[in-house]
mmCIF file with all atom_site columns, C-alpha atoms in Angstrom:
data_model
loop_
_atom_site.group_PDB
_atom_site.id
_atom_site.type_symbol
_atom_site.label_atom_id
_atom_site.label_alt_id
_atom_site.label_comp_id
_atom_site.label_asym_id
_atom_site.label_entity_id
_atom_site.label_seq_id
_atom_site.pdbx_PDB_ins_code
_atom_site.Cartn_x
_atom_site.Cartn_y
_atom_site.Cartn_z
_atom_site.occupancy
_atom_site.B_iso_or_equiv
_atom_site.pdbx_formal_charge
_atom_site.auth_seq_id
_atom_site.auth_comp_id
_atom_site.auth_asym_id
_atom_site.auth_atom_id
_atom_site.pdbx_PDB_model_num
ATOM 1  C CA . UNK K 1 1  ? 131.939 88.760  93.472  1.00 0.00 ? 1  UNK K CA 1
ATOM 2  C CA . UNK K 1 2  ? 128.771 90.583  92.442  1.00 0.00 ? 2  UNK K CA 1
ATOM 3  C CA . UNK K 1 3  ? 125.560 88.911  91.383  1.00 0.00 ? 3  UNK K CA 1
ATOM 4  C CA . UNK K 1 4  ? 122.629 90.658  89.722  1.00 0.00 ? 4  UNK K CA 1
ATOM 5  C CA . UNK K 1 5  ? 119.016 89.530  89.698  1.00 0.00 ? 5  UNK K CA 1
ATOM 6  C CA . UNK K 1 6  ? 116.382 91.215  87.527  1.00 0.00 ? 6  UNK K CA 1
ATOM 7  C CA . UNK K 1 7  ? 112.923 91.239  89.099  1.00 0.00 ? 7  UNK K CA 1
ATOM 8  C CA . UNK K 1 8  ? 109.961 91.464  86.742  1.00 0.00 ? 8  UNK K CA 1
ATOM 9  C CA . UNK K 1 9  ? 107.304 89.691  88.804  1.00 0.00 ? 9  UNK K CA 1
ATOM 10 C CA . UNK K 1 10 ? 106.490 88.730  92.392  1.00 0.00 ? 10 UNK K CA 1
ATOM 11 C CA . UNK K 1 11 ? 107.629 85.210  91.468  1.00 0.00 ? 11 UNK K CA 1
ATOM 12 C CA . UNK K 1 12 ? 111.033 86.564  90.319  1.00 0.00 ? 12 UNK K CA 1
ATOM 13 C CA . UNK K 1 13 ? 111.376 88.409  93.609  1.00 0.00 ? 13 UNK K CA 1
ATOM 14 C CA . UNK K 1 14 ? 110.477 85.297  95.590  1.00 0.00 ? 14 UNK K CA 1
ATOM 15 C CA . UNK K 1 15 ? 112.947 83.112  93.701  1.00 0.00 ? 15 UNK K CA 1
ATOM 16 C CA . UNK K 1 16 ? 115.652 85.735  94.191  1.00 0.00 ? 16 UNK K CA 1
ATOM 17 C CA . UNK K 1 17 ? 115.031 85.954  97.936  1.00 0.00 ? 17 UNK K CA 1
ATOM 18 C CA . UNK K 1 18 ? 115.069 82.153  98.229  1.00 0.00 ? 18 UNK K CA 1
ATOM 19 C CA . UNK K 1 19 ? 118.273 81.840  96.207  1.00 0.00 ? 19 UNK K CA 1
ATOM 20 C CA . UNK K 1 20 ? 120.092 84.506  98.220  1.00 0.00 ? 20 UNK K CA 1
ATOM 21 C CA . UNK K 1 21 ? 118.819 83.039  101.507 1.00 0.00 ? 21 UNK K CA 1
ATOM 22 C CA . UNK K 1 22 ? 119.974 79.545  100.557 1.00 0.00 ? 22 UNK K CA 1
ATOM 23 C CA . UNK K 1 23 ? 123.372 80.800  99.370  1.00 0.00 ? 23 UNK K CA 1
ATOM 24 C CA . UNK K 1 24 ? 123.830 82.250  102.865 1.00 0.00 ? 24 UNK K CA 1
ATOM 25 C CA . UNK K 1 25 ? 122.837 78.927  104.454 1.00 0.00 ? 25 UNK K CA 1
ATOM 26 C CA . UNK K 1 26 ? 119.824 80.426  106.202 1.00 0.00 ? 26 UNK K CA 1
ATOM 27 C CA . UNK K 1 27 ? 116.515 78.730  106.782 1.00 0.00 ? 27 UNK K CA 1
ATOM 28 C CA . UNK K 1 28 ? 113.221 80.477  106.234 1.00 0.00 ? 28 UNK K CA 1
ATOM 29 C CA . UNK K 1 29 ? 112.772 80.489  110.020 1.00 0.00 ? 29 UNK K CA 1
ATOM 30 C CA . UNK K 1 30 ? 116.133 82.194  110.555 1.00 0.00 ? 30 UNK K CA 1
ATOM 31 C CA . UNK K 1 31 ? 115.438 84.833  107.912 1.00 0.00 ? 31 UNK K CA 1
ATOM 32 C CA . UNK K 1 32 ? 111.983 85.415  109.365 1.00 0.00 ? 32 UNK K CA 1
ATOM 33 C CA . UNK K 1 33 ? 113.345 85.839  112.897 1.00 0.00 ? 33 UNK K CA 1
ATOM 34 C CA . UNK K 1 34 ? 115.959 88.358  111.733 1.00 0.00 ? 34 UNK K CA 1
ATOM 35 C CA . UNK K 1 35 ? 113.363 90.240  109.668 1.00 0.00 ? 35 UNK K CA 1
ATOM 36 C CA . UNK K 1 36 ? 110.524 90.414  112.171 1.00 0.00 ? 36 UNK K CA 1
ATOM 37 C CA . UNK K 1 37 ? 108.279 88.284  109.948 1.00 0.00 ? 37 UNK K CA 1
ATOM 38 C CA . UNK K 1 38 ? 106.676 84.895  110.390 1.00 0.00 ? 38 UNK K CA 1
ATOM 39 C CA . UNK K 1 39 ? 108.224 81.896  108.630 1.00 0.00 ? 39 UNK K CA 1
ATOM 40 C CA . UNK K 1 40 ? 104.937 81.443  106.775 1.00 0.00 ? 40 UNK K CA 1
ATOM 41 C CA . UNK K 1 41 ? 105.163 85.007  105.434 1.00 0.00 ? 41 UNK K CA 1
ATOM 42 C CA . UNK K 1 42 ? 108.689 84.370  104.166 1.00 0.00 ? 42 UNK K CA 1
ATOM 43 C CA . UNK K 1 43 ? 107.536 81.116  102.532 1.00 0.00 ? 43 UNK K CA 1
ATOM 44 C CA . UNK K 1 44 ? 104.618 82.874  100.828 1.00 0.00 ? 44 UNK K CA 1
ATOM 45 C CA . UNK K 1 45 ? 106.877 85.677  99.634  1.00 0.00 ? 45 UNK K CA 1
ATOM 46 C CA . UNK K 1 46 ? 109.367 83.168  98.216  1.00 0.00 ? 46 UNK K CA 1
ATOM 47 C CA . UNK K 1 47 ? 106.517 81.474  96.326  1.00 0.00 ? 47 UNK K CA 1
ATOM 48 C CA . UNK K 1 48 ? 105.415 84.817  94.869  1.00 0.00 ? 48 UNK K CA 1
ATOM 49 C CA . UNK K 1 49 ? 102.093 84.581  96.669  1.00 0.00 ? 49 UNK K CA 1
ATOM 50 C CA . UNK K 1 50 ? 102.382 87.570  98.936  1.00 0.00 ? 50 UNK K CA 1
ATOM 51 C CA . UNK K 1 51 ? 102.782 90.747  97.101  1.00 0.00 ? 51 UNK K CA 1
ATOM 52 C CA . UNK K 1 52 ? 99.814  92.536  95.603  1.00 0.00 ? 52 UNK K CA 1
ATOM 53 C CA . UNK K 1 53 ? 101.582 95.839  96.243  1.00 0.00 ? 53 UNK K CA 1
ATOM 54 C CA . UNK K 1 54 ? 104.786 94.366  94.780  1.00 0.00 ? 54 UNK K CA 1
ATOM 55 C CA . UNK K 1 55 ? 102.852 93.337  91.677  1.00 0.00 ? 55 UNK K CA 1
ATOM 56 C CA . UNK K 1 56 ? 101.425 96.857  91.322  1.00 0.00 ? 56 UNK K CA 1
ATOM 57 C CA . UNK K 1 57 ? 104.858 98.422  91.801  1.00 0.00 ? 57 UNK K CA 1
ATOM 58 C CA . UNK K 1 58 ? 106.376 96.165  89.140  1.00 0.00 ? 58 UNK K CA 1
ATOM 59 C CA . UNK K 1 59 ? 103.509 96.959  86.758  1.00 0.00 ? 59 UNK K CA 1
ATOM 60 C CA . UNK K 1 60 ? 104.136 100.701 87.214  1.00 0.00 ? 60 UNK K CA 1
ATOM 61 C CA . UNK K 1 61 ? 107.859 100.255 86.642  1.00 0.00 ? 61 UNK K CA 1
ATOM 62 C CA . UNK K 1 62 ? 107.261 98.198  83.472  1.00 0.00 ? 62 UNK K CA 1
ATOM 63 C CA . UNK K 1 63 ? 104.915 100.913 82.202  1.00 0.00 ? 63 UNK K CA 1
ATOM 64 C CA . UNK K 1 64 ? 107.716 103.423 82.774  1.00 0.00 ? 64 UNK K CA 1
ATOM 65 C CA . UNK K 1 65 ? 110.210 101.179 81.004  1.00 0.00 ? 65 UNK K CA 1
ATOM 66 C CA . UNK K 1 66 ? 112.102 100.357 84.198  1.00 0.00 ? 66 UNK K CA 1
ATOM 67 C CA . UNK K 1 67 ? 112.923 97.210  86.138  1.00 0.00 ? 67 UNK K CA 1
ATOM 68 C CA . UNK K 1 68 ? 114.263 96.403  89.582  1.00 0.00 ? 68 UNK K CA 1
ATOM 69 C CA . UNK K 1 69 ? 117.734 94.898  89.753  1.00 0.00 ? 69 UNK K CA 1
ATOM 70 C CA . UNK K 1 70 ? 118.938 93.354  92.989  1.00 0.00 ? 70 UNK K CA 1
ATOM 71 C CA . UNK K 1 71 ? 122.703 93.378  93.414  1.00 0.00 ? 71 UNK K CA 1
ATOM 72 C CA . UNK K 1 72 ? 124.386 91.105  95.936  1.00 0.00 ? 72 UNK K CA 1
ATOM 73 C CA . UNK K 1 73 ? 128.042 91.763  96.642  1.00 0.00 ? 73 UNK K CA 1
ATOM 74 C CA . UNK K 1 74 ? 129.958 88.902  98.212  1.00 0.00 ? 74 UNK K CA 1
ATOM 75 C CA . UNK K 1 75 ? 133.546 88.821  99.414  1.00 0.00 ? 75 UNK K CA 1
ATOM 76 C CA . UNK K 1 76 ? 135.894 87.182  96.884  1.00 0.00 ? 76 UNK K CA 1
ATOM 77 C CA . UNK K 1 77 ? 135.887 83.426  97.121  1.00 0.00 ? 77 UNK K CA 1
ATOM 78 C CA . UNK K 1 78 ? 132.514 83.208  98.849  1.00 0.00 ? 78 UNK K CA 1
ATOM 79 C CA . UNK K 1 79 ? 129.901 81.236  96.937  1.00 0.00 ? 79 UNK K CA 1
#
């Protein structure tokens, strides 16, 4: 099963990260520990509050007529 998420804003990115994290039954603390980040940083990212450089990147991509698509491939039968 393949899922696609289109990211047009830092908020889109945050929601996507949260949705994928939750679908894998991970807490923010677990994701943070595996990523070398603080739980607070993960929480801010998921709320779209941490990402000035992400916002600038997305603005450049929109200006070029492009978007970011995140693709998550899951084994068949896995939700």
